[in-house]
CSV table of C-alpha atoms and ligand atoms in Angstrom, one decimal:
chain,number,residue,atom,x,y,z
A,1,UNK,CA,-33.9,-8.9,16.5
A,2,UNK,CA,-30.8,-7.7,15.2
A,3,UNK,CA,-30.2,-8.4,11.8
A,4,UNK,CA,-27.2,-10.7,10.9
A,5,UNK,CA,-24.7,-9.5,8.6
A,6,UNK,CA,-23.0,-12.7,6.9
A,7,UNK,CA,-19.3,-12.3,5.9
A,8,UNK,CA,-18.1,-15.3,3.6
A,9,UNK,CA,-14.6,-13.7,2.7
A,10,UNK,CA,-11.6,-12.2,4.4
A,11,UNK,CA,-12.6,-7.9,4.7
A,12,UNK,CA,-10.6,-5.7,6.4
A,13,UNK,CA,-10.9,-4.9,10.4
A,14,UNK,CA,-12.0,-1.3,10.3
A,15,UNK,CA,-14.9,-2.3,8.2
A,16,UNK,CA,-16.2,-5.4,10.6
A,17,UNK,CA,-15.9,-3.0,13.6
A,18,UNK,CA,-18.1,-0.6,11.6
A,19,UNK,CA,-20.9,-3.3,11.3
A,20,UNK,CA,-20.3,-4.9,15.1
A,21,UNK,CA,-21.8,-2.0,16.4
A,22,UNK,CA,-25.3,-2.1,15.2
A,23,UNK,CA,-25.3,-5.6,13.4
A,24,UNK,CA,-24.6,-9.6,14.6
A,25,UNK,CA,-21.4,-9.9,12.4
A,26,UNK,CA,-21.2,-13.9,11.6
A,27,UNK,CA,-18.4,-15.4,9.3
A,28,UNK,CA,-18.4,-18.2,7.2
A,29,UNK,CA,-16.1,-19.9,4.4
A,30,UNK,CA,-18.0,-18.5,1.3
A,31,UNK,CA,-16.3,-21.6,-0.5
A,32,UNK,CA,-18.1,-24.0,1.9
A,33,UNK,CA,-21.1,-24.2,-0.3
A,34,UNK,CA,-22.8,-26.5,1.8
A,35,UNK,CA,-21.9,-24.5,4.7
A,36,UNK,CA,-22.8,-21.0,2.5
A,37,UNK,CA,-26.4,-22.0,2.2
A,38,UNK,CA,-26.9,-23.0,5.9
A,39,UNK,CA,-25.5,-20.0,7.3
A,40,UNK,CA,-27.3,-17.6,4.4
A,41,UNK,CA,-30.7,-18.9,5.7
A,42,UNK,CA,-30.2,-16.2,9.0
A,43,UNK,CA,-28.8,-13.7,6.9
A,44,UNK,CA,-30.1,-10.3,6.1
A,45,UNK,CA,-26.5,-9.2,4.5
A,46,UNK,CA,-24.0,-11.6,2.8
A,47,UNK,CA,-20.7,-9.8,1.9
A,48,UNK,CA,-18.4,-11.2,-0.5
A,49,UNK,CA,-15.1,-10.8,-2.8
A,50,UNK,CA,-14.6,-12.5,-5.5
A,51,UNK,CA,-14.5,-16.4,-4.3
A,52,UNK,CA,-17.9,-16.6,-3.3
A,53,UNK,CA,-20.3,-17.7,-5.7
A,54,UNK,CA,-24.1,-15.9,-5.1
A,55,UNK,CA,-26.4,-17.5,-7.3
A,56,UNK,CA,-30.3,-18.4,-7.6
A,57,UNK,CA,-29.6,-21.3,-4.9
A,58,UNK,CA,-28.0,-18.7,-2.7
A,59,UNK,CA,-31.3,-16.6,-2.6
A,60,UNK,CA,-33.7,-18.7,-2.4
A,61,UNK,CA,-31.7,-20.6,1.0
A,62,UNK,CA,-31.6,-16.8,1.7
A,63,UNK,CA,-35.1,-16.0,2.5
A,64,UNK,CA,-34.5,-12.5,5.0
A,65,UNK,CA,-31.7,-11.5,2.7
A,66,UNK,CA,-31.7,-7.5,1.6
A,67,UNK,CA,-28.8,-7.0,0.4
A,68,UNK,CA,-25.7,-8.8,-1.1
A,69,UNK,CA,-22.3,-6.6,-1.1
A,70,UNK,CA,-19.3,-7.3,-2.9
A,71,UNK,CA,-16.0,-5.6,-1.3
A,72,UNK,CA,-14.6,-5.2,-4.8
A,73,UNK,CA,-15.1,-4.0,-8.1
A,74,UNK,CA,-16.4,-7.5,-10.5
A,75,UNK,CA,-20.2,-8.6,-10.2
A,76,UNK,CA,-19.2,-11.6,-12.4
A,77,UNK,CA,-19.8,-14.4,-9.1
A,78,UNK,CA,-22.9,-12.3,-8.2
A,79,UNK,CA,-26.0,-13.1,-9.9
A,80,UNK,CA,-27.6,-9.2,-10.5
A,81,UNK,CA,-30.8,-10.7,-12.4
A,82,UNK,CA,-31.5,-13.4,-9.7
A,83,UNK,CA,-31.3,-10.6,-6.9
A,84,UNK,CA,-33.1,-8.0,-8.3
A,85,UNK,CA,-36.2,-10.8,-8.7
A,86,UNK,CA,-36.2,-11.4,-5.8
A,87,UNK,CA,-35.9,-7.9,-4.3
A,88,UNK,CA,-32.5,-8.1,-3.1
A,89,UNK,CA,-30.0,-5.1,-3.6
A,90,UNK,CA,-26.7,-5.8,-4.7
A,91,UNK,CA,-24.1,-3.1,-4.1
A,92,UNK,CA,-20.3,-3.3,-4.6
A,93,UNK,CA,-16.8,-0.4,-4.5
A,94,UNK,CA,-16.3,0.2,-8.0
A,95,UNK,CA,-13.4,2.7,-7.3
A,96,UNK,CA,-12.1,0.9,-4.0
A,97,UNK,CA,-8.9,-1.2,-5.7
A,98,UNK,CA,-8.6,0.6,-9.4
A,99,UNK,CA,-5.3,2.2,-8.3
A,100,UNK,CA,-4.2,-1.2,-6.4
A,101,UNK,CA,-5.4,-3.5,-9.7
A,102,UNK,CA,-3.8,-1.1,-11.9
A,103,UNK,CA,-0.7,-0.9,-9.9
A,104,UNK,CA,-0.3,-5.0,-10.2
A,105,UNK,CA,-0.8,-5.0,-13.9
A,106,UNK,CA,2.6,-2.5,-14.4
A,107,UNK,CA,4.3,-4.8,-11.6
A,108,UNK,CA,3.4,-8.0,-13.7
A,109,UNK,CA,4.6,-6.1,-17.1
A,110,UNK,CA,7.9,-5.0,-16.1
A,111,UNK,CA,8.7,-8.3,-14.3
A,112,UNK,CA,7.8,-9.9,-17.5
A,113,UNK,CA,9.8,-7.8,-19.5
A,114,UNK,CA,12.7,-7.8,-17.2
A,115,UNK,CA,12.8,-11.7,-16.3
A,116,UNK,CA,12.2,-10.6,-12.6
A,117,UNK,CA,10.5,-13.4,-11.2
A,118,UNK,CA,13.0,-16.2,-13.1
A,119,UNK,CA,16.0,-14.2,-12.3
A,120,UNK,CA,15.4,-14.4,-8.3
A,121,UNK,CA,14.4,-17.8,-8.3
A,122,UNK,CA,17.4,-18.8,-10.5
A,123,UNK,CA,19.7,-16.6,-7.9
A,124,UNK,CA,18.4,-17.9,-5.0
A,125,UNK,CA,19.3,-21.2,-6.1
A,126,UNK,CA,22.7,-20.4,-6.4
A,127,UNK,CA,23.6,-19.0,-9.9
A,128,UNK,CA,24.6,-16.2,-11.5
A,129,UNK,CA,23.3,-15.4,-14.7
A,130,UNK,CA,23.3,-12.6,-16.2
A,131,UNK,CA,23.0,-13.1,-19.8
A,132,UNK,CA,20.4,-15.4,-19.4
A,133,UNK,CA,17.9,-12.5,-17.9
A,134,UNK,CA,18.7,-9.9,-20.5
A,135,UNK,CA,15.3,-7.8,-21.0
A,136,UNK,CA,13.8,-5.4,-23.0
A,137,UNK,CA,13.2,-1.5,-22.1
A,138,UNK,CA,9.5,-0.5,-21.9
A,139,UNK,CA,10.2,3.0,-23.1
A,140,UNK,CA,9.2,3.5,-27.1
A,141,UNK,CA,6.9,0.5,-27.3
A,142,UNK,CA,3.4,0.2,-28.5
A,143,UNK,CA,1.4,-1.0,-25.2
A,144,UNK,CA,-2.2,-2.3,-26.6
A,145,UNK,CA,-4.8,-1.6,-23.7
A,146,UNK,CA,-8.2,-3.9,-23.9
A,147,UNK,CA,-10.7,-2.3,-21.9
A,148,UNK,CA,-10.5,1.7,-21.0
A,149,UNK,CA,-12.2,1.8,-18.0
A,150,UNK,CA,-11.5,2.9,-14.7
A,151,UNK,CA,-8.1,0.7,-14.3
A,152,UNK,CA,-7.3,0.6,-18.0
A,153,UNK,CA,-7.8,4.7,-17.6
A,154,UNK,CA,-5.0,4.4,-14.2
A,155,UNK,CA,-2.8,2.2,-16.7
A,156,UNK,CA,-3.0,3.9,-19.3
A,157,UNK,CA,-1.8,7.1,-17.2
A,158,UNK,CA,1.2,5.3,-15.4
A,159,UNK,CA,2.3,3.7,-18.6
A,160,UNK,CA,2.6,7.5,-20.4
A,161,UNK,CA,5.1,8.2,-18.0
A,162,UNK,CA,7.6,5.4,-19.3
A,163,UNK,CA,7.7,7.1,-22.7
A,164,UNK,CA,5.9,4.6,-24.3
A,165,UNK,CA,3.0,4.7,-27.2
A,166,UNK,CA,-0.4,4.1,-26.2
A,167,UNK,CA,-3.2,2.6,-27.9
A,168,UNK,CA,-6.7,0.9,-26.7
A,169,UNK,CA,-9.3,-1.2,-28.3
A,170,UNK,CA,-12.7,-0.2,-25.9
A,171,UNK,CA,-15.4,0.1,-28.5
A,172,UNK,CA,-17.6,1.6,-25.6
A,173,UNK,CA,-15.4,4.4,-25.3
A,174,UNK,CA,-15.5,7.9,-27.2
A,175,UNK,CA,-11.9,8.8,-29.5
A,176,UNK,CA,-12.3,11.9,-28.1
A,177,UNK,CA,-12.1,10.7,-24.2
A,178,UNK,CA,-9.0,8.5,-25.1
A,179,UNK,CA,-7.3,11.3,-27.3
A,180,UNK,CA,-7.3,13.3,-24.3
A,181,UNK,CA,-5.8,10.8,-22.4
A,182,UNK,CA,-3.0,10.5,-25.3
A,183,UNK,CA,-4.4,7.3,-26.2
A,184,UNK,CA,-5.1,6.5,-29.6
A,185,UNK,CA,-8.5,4.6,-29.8
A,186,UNK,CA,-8.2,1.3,-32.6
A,187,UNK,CA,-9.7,-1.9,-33.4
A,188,UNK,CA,-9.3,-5.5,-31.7
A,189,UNK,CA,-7.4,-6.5,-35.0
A,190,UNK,CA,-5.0,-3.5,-34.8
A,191,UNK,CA,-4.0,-3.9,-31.3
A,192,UNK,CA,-3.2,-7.3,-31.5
A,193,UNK,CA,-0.9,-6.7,-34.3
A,194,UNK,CA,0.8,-3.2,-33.4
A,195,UNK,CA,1.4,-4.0,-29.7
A,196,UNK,CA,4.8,-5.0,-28.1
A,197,UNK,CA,3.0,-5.5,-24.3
A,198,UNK,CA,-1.2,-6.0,-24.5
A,199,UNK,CA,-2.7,-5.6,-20.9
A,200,UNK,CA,-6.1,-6.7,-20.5
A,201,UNK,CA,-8.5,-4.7,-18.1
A,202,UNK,CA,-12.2,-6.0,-18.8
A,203,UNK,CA,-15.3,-6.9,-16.9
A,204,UNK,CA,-15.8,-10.7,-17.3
A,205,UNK,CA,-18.7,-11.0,-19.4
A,206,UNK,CA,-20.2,-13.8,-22.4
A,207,UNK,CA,-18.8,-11.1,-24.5
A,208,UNK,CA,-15.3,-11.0,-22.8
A,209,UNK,CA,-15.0,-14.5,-22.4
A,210,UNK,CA,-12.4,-16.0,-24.3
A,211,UNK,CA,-11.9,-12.7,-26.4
A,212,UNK,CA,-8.4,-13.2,-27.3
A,213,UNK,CA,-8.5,-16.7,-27.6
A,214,UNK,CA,-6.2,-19.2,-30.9
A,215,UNK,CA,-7.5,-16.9,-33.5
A,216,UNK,CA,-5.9,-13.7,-31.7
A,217,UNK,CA,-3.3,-14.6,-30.4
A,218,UNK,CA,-2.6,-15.8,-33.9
A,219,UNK,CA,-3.0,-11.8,-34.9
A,220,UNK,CA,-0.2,-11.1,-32.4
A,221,UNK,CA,3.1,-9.2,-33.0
A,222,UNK,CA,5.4,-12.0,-32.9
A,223,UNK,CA,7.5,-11.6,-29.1
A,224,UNK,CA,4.4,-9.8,-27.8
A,225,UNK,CA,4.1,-9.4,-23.6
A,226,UNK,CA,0.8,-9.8,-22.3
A,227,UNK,CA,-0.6,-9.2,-18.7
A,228,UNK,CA,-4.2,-10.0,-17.2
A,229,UNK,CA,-5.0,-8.5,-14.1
A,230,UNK,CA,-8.7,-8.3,-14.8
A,231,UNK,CA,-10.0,-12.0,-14.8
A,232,UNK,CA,-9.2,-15.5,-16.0
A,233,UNK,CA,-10.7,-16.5,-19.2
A,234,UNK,CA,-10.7,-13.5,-20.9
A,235,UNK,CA,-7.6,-14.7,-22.5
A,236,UNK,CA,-7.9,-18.4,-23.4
A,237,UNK,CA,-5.2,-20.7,-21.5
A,238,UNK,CA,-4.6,-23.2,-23.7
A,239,UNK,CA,-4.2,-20.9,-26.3
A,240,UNK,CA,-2.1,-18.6,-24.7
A,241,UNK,CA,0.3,-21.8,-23.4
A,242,UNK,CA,0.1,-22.7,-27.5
A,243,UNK,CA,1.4,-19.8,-28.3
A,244,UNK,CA,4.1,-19.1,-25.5
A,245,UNK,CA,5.4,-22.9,-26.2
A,246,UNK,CA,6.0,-21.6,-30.1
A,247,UNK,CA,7.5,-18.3,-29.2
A,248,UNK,CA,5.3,-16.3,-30.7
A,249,UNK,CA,4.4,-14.3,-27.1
A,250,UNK,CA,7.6,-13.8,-25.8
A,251,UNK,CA,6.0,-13.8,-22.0
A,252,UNK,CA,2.5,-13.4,-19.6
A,253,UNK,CA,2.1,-11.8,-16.3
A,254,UNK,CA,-1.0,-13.2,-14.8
A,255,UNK,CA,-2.9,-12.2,-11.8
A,256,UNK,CA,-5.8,-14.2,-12.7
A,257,UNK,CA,-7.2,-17.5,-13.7
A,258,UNK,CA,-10.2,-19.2,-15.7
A,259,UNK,CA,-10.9,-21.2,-12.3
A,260,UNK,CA,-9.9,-19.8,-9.1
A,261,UNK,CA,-8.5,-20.8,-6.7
A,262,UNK,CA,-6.0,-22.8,-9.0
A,263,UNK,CA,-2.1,-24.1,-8.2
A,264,UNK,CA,-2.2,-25.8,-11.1
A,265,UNK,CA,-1.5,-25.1,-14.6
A,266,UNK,CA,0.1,-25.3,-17.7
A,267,UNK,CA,1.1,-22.0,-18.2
A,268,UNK,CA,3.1,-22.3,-14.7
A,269,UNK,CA,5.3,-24.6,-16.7
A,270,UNK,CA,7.0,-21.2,-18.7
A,271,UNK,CA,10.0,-19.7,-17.2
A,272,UNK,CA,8.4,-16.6,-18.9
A,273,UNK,CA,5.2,-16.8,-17.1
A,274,UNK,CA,5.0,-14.5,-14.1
A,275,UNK,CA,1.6,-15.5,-11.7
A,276,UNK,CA,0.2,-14.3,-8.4
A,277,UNK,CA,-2.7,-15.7,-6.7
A,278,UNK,CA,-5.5,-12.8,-7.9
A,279,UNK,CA,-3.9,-10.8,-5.6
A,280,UNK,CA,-4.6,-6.9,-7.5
A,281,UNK,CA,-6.4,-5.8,-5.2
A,282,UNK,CA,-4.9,-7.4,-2.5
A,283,UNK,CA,-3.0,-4.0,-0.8
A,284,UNK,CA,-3.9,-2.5,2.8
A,285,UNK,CA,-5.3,1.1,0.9
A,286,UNK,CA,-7.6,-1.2,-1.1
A,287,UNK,CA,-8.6,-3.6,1.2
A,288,UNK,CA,-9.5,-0.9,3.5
A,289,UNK,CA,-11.4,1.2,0.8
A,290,UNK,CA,-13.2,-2.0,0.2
A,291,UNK,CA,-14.4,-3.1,3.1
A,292,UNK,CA,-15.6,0.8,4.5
A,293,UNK,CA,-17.2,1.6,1.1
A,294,UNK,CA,-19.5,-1.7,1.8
A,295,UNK,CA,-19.5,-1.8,5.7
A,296,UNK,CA,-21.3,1.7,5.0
A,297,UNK,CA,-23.6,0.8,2.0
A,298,UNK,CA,-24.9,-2.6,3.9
A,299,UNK,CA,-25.3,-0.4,7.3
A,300,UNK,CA,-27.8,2.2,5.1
A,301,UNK,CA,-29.6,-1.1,3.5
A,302,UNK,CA,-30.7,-2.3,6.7
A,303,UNK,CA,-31.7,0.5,8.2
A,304,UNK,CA,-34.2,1.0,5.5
A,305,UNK,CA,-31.8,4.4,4.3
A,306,UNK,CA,-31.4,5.4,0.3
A,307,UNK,CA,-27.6,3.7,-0.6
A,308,UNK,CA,-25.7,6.2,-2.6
A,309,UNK,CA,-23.1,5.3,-5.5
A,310,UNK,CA,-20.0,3.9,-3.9
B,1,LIG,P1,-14.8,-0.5,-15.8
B,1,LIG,O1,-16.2,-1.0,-16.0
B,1,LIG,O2,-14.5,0.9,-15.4
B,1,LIG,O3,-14.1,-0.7,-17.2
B,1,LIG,C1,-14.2,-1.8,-18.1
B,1,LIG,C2,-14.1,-1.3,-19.5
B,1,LIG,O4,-14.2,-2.4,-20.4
B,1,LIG,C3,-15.1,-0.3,-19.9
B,1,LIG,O5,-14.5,0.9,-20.4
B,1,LIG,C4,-15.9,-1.0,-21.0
B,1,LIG,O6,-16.4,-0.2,-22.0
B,1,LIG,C5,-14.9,-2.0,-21.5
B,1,LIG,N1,-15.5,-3.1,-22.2
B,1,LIG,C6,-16.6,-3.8,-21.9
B,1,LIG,N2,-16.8,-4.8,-22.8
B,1,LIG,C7,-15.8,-4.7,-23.7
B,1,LIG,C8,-15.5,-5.5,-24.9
B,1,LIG,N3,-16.3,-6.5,-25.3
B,1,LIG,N4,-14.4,-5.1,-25.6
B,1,LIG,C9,-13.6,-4.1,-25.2
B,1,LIG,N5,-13.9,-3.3,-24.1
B,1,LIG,C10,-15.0,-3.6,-23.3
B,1,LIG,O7,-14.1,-1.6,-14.9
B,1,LIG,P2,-12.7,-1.5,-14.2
B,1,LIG,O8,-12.9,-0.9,-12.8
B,1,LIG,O9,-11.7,-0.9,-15.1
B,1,LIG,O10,-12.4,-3.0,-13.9
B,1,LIG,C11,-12.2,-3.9,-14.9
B,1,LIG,C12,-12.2,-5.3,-14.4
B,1,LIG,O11,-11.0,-5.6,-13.7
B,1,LIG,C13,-13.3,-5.6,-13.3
B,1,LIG,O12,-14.5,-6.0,-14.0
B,1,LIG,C14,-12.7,-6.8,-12.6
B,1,LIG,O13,-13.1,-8.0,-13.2
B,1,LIG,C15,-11.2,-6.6,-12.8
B,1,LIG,N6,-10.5,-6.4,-11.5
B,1,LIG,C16,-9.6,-7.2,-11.1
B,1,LIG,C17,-8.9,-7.0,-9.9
B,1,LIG,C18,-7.9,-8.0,-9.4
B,1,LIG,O14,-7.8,-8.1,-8.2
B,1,LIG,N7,-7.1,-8.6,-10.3
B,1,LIG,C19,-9.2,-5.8,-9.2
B,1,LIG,C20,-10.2,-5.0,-9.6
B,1,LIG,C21,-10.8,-5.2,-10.8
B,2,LIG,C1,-12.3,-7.2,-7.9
B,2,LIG,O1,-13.0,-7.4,-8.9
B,2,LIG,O2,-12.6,-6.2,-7.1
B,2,LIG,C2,-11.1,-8.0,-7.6
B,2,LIG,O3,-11.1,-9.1,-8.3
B,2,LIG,C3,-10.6,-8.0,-6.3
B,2,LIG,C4,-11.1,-9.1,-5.4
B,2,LIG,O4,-12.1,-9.7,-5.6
B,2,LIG,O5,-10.5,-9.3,-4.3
């Protein structure tokens, strides 16, 4: 029988005509749970992004499943533990979207810091204010980076090139690795007090979760600019709200949200607050990447073949 690959989110065309071939490609909405688990029950691949919750209940209604693939870099809606017991290989593009999620966090800073997003909705209702959207240069500022990975590396390296100062709290990281990226390595405490924009770039984790939360953002430097274009709740959202209704973070440019998909919340109340729908690694290059990088490592699962890196 020809095994059935299961795709419960949007992937790009190139990589569905790379499984048609040799697989039966069935779609479903990975949202749908109830819909999820029926369809899983046929499935020997299940591909994902990031809406799709694969748990214990997804496994177990899986019984022919060999391999869950997430088209994307976070594994935080896959459950790794539950798959391995059960034999099932989990694979994802770690490099797929860096340069696209990376990208989207300098878009959300400078619109923050240049009122982008207020100014062109205020225009296209009719005014013309120009006083009201004075912003602040990017160029000698401290920019605080949480998380030196692959994207807070690609960051890091775009931000240089605006002349500002560069500093990272990653304690995972070695000085010596960040010194030659011209960043200087410090602690949580320090960031949050030296920075002028903070942008978050972190796997969410228990340990992430909520990591700059009443108590940091109370360490801020007061008219601070933070982005997250990692995930939603590694900055607390009430607390962030608190702290941009008091003044003391001067704006946020967010890409992501504690729960997803959301059109409500209070931070959308802010003038100051510039939001997209989690779309970082939403480009045509990334989507692309995405979507071939898994195509190819589900197509070597199920034909029994070793699965390199991505
Ligand atoms: P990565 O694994 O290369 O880097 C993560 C970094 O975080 C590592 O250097 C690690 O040492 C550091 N880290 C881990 N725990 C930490 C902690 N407690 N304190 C400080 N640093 C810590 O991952 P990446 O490719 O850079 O991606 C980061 C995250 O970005 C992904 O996990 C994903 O959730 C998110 N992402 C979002 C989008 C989007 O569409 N918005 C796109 C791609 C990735
Ligand atoms: C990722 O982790 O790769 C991103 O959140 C992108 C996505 O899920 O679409």
């Amino acid at each position: 029988m020809t095994p059935v690959v299961l795709i419960a989110e949007e992937l790009a065309p190139s990589a569905i005509d790379v499984l048609a071939y040799d697989f039966d490609v069935r779609h479903v909405d990975g949202t749908d749970r109830p819909a999820l688990l029926a369809a899983v029950a046929e499935a020997d691949a299940l591909i994902v992004r990031s809406a799709t919750t694969v748990d214990a209940e997804v496994y177990a209604a899986g019984h022919s499943l060999k391999v869950v693939a997430r088209a994307g870099v976070g594994l935080d809606n896959v459950d790794v533990v539950s798959a391995t017991a059960r034999g099932v290989m989990v694979v994802n593009a770690p490099t797929s979207n860096i340069v696209s999620a990376a990208e989207q966090a300098i878009a959300l800073l400078l619109a923050v810091a240049r009122n982008t997003a207020s100014a062109s909705r205020s225009l296209k209702s009719g005014e013309w204010k120009r006083a009201r959207y004075t912003g602040v240069e990017v160029q000698g500022k401290t920019v605080g980076v949480v998380g030196l990975g692959r994207i807070g590396v690609l960051f890091a390296q775009r931000m240089a090139s605006f002349g500002t100062r560069l500093i990272a709290y990653d304690p995972y990281i070695q000085p010596a690795r960040a010194a030659q990226l011209g960043v200087r390595l410090v602690g949580l405490e320090e960031l949050l007090r030296e920075s002028d924009f903070i942008s978050v770039h972190l796997p969410r984790t228990p340990e992430t979760f909520g990591l700059i939360g009443e108590k940091e953002l109370g360490m801020v430097k007061p008219g601070v600019r933070i982005v997250n274009a990692a995930r939603g709740g590694l900055i607390d959202e009430q607390a962030l709200a608190v702290a941009l209704a008091e003044g003391r973070v001067a704006g946020a440019g967010l890409d992501v949200f504690v729960t997803e998909p959301t059109t409500e919340s209070p931070l959308f109340a802010f003038d100051n607050v510039v939001v997209t729908p989690h779309l970082g690694a939403s480009t045509a290059e990334a989507q692309d990447k995405a979507g071939l990088s898994v195509a190819r490592s589900v197509k070597l699962a199920l034909q029994g073949e070793f699965v390199p890196d991505a």
